[in-house]
Short mmCIF file of C-alpha atoms in Angstrom, two decimals:
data_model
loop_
_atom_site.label_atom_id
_atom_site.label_comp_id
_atom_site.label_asym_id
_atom_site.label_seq_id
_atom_site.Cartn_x
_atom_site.Cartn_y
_atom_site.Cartn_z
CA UNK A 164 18.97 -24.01 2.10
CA UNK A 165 18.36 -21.81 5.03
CA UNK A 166 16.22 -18.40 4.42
CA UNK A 167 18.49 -15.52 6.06
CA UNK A 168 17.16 -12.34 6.11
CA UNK A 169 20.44 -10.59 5.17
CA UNK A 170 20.24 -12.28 1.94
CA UNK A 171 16.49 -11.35 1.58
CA UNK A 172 17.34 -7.46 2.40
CA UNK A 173 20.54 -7.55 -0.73
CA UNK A 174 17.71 -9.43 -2.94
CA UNK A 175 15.45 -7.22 -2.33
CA UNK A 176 17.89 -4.28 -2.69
CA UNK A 177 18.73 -5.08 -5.78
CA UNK A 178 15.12 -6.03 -6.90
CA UNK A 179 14.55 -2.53 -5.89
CA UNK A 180 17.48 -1.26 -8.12
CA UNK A 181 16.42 -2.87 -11.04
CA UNK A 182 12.18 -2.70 -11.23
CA UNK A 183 12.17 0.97 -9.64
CA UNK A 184 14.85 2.89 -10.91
CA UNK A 185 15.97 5.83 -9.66
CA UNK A 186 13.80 9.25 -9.71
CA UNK A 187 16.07 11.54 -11.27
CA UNK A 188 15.35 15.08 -9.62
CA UNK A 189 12.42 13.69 -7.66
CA UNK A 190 13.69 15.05 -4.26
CA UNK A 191 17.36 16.48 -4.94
CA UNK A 192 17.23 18.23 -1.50
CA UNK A 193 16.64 15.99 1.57
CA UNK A 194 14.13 17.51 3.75
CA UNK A 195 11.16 16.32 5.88
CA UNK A 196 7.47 17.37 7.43
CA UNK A 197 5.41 16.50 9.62
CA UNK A 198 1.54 16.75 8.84
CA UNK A 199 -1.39 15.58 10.95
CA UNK A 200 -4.54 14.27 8.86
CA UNK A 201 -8.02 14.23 9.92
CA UNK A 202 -9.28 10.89 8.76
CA UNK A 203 -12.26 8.78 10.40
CA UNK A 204 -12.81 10.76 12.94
CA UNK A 205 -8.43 10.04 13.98
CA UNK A 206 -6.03 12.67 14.16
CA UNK A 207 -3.05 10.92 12.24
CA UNK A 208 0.51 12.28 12.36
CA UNK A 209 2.73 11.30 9.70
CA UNK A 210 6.46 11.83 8.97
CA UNK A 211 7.59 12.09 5.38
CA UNK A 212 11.02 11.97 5.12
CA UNK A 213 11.73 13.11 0.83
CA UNK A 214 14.84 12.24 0.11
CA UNK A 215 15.85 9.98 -2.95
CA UNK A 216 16.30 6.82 -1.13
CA UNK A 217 12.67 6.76 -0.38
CA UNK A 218 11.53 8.74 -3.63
CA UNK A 219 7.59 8.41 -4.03
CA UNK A 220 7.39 6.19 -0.87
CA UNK A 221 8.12 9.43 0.97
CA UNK A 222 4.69 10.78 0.39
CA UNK A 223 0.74 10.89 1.20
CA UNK A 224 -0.51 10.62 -1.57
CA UNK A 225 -4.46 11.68 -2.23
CA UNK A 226 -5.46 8.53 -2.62
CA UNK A 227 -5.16 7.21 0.27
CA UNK A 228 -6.61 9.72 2.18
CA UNK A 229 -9.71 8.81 -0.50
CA UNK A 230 -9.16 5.14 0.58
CA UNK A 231 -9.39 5.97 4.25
CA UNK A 232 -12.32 8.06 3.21
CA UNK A 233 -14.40 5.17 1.72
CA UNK A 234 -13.75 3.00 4.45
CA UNK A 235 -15.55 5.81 6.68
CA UNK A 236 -18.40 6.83 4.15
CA UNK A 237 -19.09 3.07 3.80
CA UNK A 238 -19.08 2.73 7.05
CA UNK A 239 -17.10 -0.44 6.22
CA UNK A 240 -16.12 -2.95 10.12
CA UNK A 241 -12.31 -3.25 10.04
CA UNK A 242 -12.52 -4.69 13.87
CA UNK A 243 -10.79 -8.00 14.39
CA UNK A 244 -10.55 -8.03 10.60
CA UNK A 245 -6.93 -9.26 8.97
CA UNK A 246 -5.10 -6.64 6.92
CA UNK A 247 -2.15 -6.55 4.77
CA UNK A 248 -1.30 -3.36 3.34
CA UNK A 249 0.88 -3.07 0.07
CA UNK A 250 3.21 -0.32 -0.60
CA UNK A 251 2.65 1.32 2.39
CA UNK A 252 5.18 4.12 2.51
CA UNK A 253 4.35 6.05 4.87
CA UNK A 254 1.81 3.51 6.31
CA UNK A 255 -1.11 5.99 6.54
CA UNK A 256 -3.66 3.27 5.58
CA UNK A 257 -2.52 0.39 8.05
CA UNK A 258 -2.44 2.59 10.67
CA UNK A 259 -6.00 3.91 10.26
CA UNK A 260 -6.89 0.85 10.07
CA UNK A 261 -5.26 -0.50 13.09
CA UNK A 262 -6.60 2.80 15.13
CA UNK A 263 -9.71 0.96 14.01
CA UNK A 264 -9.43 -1.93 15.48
CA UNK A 265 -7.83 -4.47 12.52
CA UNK A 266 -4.95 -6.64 12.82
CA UNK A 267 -2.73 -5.18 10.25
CA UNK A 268 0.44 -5.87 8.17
CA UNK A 269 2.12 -2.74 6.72
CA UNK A 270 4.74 -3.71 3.54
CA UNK A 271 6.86 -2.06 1.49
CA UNK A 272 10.16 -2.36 0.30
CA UNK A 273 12.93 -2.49 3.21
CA UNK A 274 14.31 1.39 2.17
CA UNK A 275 10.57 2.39 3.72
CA UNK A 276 10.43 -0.23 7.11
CA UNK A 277 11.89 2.26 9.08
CA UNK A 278 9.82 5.61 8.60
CA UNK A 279 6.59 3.12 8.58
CA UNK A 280 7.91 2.36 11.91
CA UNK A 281 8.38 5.91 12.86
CA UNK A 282 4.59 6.54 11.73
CA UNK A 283 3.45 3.58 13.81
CA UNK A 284 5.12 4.94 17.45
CA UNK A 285 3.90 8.46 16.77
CA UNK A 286 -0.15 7.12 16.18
CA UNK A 287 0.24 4.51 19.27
CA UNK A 288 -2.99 5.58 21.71
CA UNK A 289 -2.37 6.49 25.08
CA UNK A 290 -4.57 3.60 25.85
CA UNK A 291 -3.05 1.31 23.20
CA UNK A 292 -4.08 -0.35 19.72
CA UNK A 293 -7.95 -1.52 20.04
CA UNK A 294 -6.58 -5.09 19.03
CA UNK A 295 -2.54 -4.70 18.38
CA UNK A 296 -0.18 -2.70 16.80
CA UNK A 297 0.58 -2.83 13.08
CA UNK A 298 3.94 -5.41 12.46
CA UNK A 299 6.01 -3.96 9.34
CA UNK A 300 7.49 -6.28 6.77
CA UNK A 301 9.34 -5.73 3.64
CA UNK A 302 7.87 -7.47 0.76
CA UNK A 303 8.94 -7.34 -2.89
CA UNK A 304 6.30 -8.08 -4.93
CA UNK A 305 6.97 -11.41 -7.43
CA UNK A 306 10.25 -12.31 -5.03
CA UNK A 307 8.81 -12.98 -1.69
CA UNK A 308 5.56 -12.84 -1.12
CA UNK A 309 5.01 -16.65 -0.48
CA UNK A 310 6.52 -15.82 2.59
CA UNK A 311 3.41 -14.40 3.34
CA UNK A 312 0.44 -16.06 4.89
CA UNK A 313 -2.48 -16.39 2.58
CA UNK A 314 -5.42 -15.71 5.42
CA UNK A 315 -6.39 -11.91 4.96
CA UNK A 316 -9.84 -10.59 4.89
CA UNK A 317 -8.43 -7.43 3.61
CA UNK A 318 -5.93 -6.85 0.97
CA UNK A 319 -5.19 -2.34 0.63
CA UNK A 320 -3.00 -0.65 -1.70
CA UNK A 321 -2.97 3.36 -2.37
CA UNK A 322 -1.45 4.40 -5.63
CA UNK A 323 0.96 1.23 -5.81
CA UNK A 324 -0.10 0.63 -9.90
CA UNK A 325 2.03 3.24 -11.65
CA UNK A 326 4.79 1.48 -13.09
CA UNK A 327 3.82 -1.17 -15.92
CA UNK A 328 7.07 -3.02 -15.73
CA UNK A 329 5.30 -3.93 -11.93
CA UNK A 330 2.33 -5.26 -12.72
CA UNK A 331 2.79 -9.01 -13.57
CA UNK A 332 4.39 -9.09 -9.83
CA UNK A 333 1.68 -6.92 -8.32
CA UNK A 334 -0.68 -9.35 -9.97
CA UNK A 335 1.26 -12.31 -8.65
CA UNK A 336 1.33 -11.13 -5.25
CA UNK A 337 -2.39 -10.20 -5.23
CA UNK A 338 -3.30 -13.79 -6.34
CA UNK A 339 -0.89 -15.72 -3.52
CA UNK A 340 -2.83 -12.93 -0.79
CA UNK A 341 -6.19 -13.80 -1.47
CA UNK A 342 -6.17 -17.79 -2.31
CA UNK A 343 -8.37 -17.90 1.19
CA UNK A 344 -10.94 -14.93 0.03
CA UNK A 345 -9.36 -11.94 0.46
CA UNK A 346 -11.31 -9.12 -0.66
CA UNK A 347 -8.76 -6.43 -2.04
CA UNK A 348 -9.28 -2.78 -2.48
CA UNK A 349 -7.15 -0.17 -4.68
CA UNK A 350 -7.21 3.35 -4.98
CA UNK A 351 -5.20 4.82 -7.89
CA UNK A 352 -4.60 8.34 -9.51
CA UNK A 353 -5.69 7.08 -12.91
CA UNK A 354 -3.00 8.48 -14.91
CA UNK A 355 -2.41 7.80 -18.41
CA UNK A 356 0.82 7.52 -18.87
CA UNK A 357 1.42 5.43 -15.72
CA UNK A 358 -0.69 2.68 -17.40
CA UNK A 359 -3.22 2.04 -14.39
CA UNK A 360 -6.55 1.93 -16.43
CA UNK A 361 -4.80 -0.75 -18.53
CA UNK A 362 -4.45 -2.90 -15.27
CA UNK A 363 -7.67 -2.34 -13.94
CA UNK A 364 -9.46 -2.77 -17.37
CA UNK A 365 -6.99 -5.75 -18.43
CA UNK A 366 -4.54 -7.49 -16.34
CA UNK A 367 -6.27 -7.52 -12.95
CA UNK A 368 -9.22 -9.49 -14.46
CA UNK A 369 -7.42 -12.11 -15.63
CA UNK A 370 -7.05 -13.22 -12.18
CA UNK A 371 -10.11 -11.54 -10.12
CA UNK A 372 -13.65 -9.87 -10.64
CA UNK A 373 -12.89 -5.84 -10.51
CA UNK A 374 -15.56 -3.44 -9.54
CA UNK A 375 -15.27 0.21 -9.41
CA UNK A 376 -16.83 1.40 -6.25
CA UNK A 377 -15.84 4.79 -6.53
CA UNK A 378 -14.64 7.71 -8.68
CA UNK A 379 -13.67 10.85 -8.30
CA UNK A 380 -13.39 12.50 -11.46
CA UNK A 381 -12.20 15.78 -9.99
CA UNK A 382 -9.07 14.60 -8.42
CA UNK A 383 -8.71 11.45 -11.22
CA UNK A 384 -8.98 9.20 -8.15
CA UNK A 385 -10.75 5.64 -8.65
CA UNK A 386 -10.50 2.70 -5.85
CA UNK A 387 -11.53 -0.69 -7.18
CA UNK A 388 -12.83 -4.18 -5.26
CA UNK A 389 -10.82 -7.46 -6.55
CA UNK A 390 -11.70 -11.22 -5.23
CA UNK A 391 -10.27 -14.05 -6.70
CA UNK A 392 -11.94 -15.79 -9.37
#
């Protein structure tokens, strides 16, 4: 049978439905902002549009300004280097990225495509992307990602491990991503009841060595380094 992307968009609408329900009271006025972020030396405007369509896609969340932040204070080469970013939302990290010089896929679920896309046109450079500009692609973790090529050097995610139900399809999708040697990084809020130190600790190394590379214990922020066993 033929893939069609309509039926991919109501599958993945539904996934949606089902694995991330809805945020009662999360954003029950619509409203949106504009904020510029300093990061690697890039002034990066983003658009968050908070309304409960997008829910906690909407945001910036602190970690991945912290993820940005390694990537500068380890003085880490993205150039020519493949990315695919999970759970992008507002596709702060891909787009860093790409400003520095990677080939990068932003993902998310298809309710987010469109303000990732927004982000993207706002951060083009007047002299254009070092190698290209970031493509977008909705992905729902467990469903689709073998549509998804397996050749990534880099596999980011900023506070994507916060729902438990999520994590056997997380892991999943991790595992298909890196089969050629990915090297994935994570940066979490580590919050208890959200179950992430029981992925990290547990289900993630069932599949792939973990590392901690850094913590921040004032903000509760850690970012890990997975490869594939």
């Amino acid at each position: 049978m033929a893939f069609r992307t309509q039926d991919f968009c109501i599958d993945s609408q539904r996934y949606a439905a089902h694995i991330f329900p809805a945020e009662d009271g999360l954003f029950e006025e619509t409203f949106s902002t504009d904020n510029t972020y300093r990061v690697h030396g890039l002034n990066i405007t983003i658009h968050q549009d908070y309304s409960a369509s997008l829910g906690v896609a909407a945001s910036v969340w602190d970690s991945a300004l912290h993820l940005c932040q390694f990537f500068e204070n380890e003085s880490l080469d993205l150039s020519g280097t493949r990315i695919i970013e999970l759970g992008g939302g507002t596709g702060l990290v891909g787009i860093v990225a790409a400003r520095l010089g990677a080939h990068v896929t932003i993902t998310d679920l298809p309710s987010a495509v469109s303000q990732i896309e927004r982000n993207i046109a706002a951060n083009t450079p007047f002299s254009g992307w070092p190698s290209d500009g970031p493509s977008v692609s909705a992905l729902a973790w467990g469903l689709d990602h073998s549509r998804f090529s397996s050749s990534w050097d880099f596999v980011l995610g900023a506070d994507i491990v916060y729902l438990p139900e999520t994590f056997p399809l997380l892991l999943d999708t991790l595992v298909h991503l890196c089969r050629d040697g990915a090297v994935v990084y994570l940066a979490s809020t580590m919050r208890r009841e959200h179950g992430a130190q029981d992925f990290y600790d547990h289900m993630l190394p069932q599949m792939f060595s973990v590392e901690l590379v850094q913590r921040d214990p004032e903000n509760n922020i850690n970012i890990y380094k997975a490869t594939l066993r």
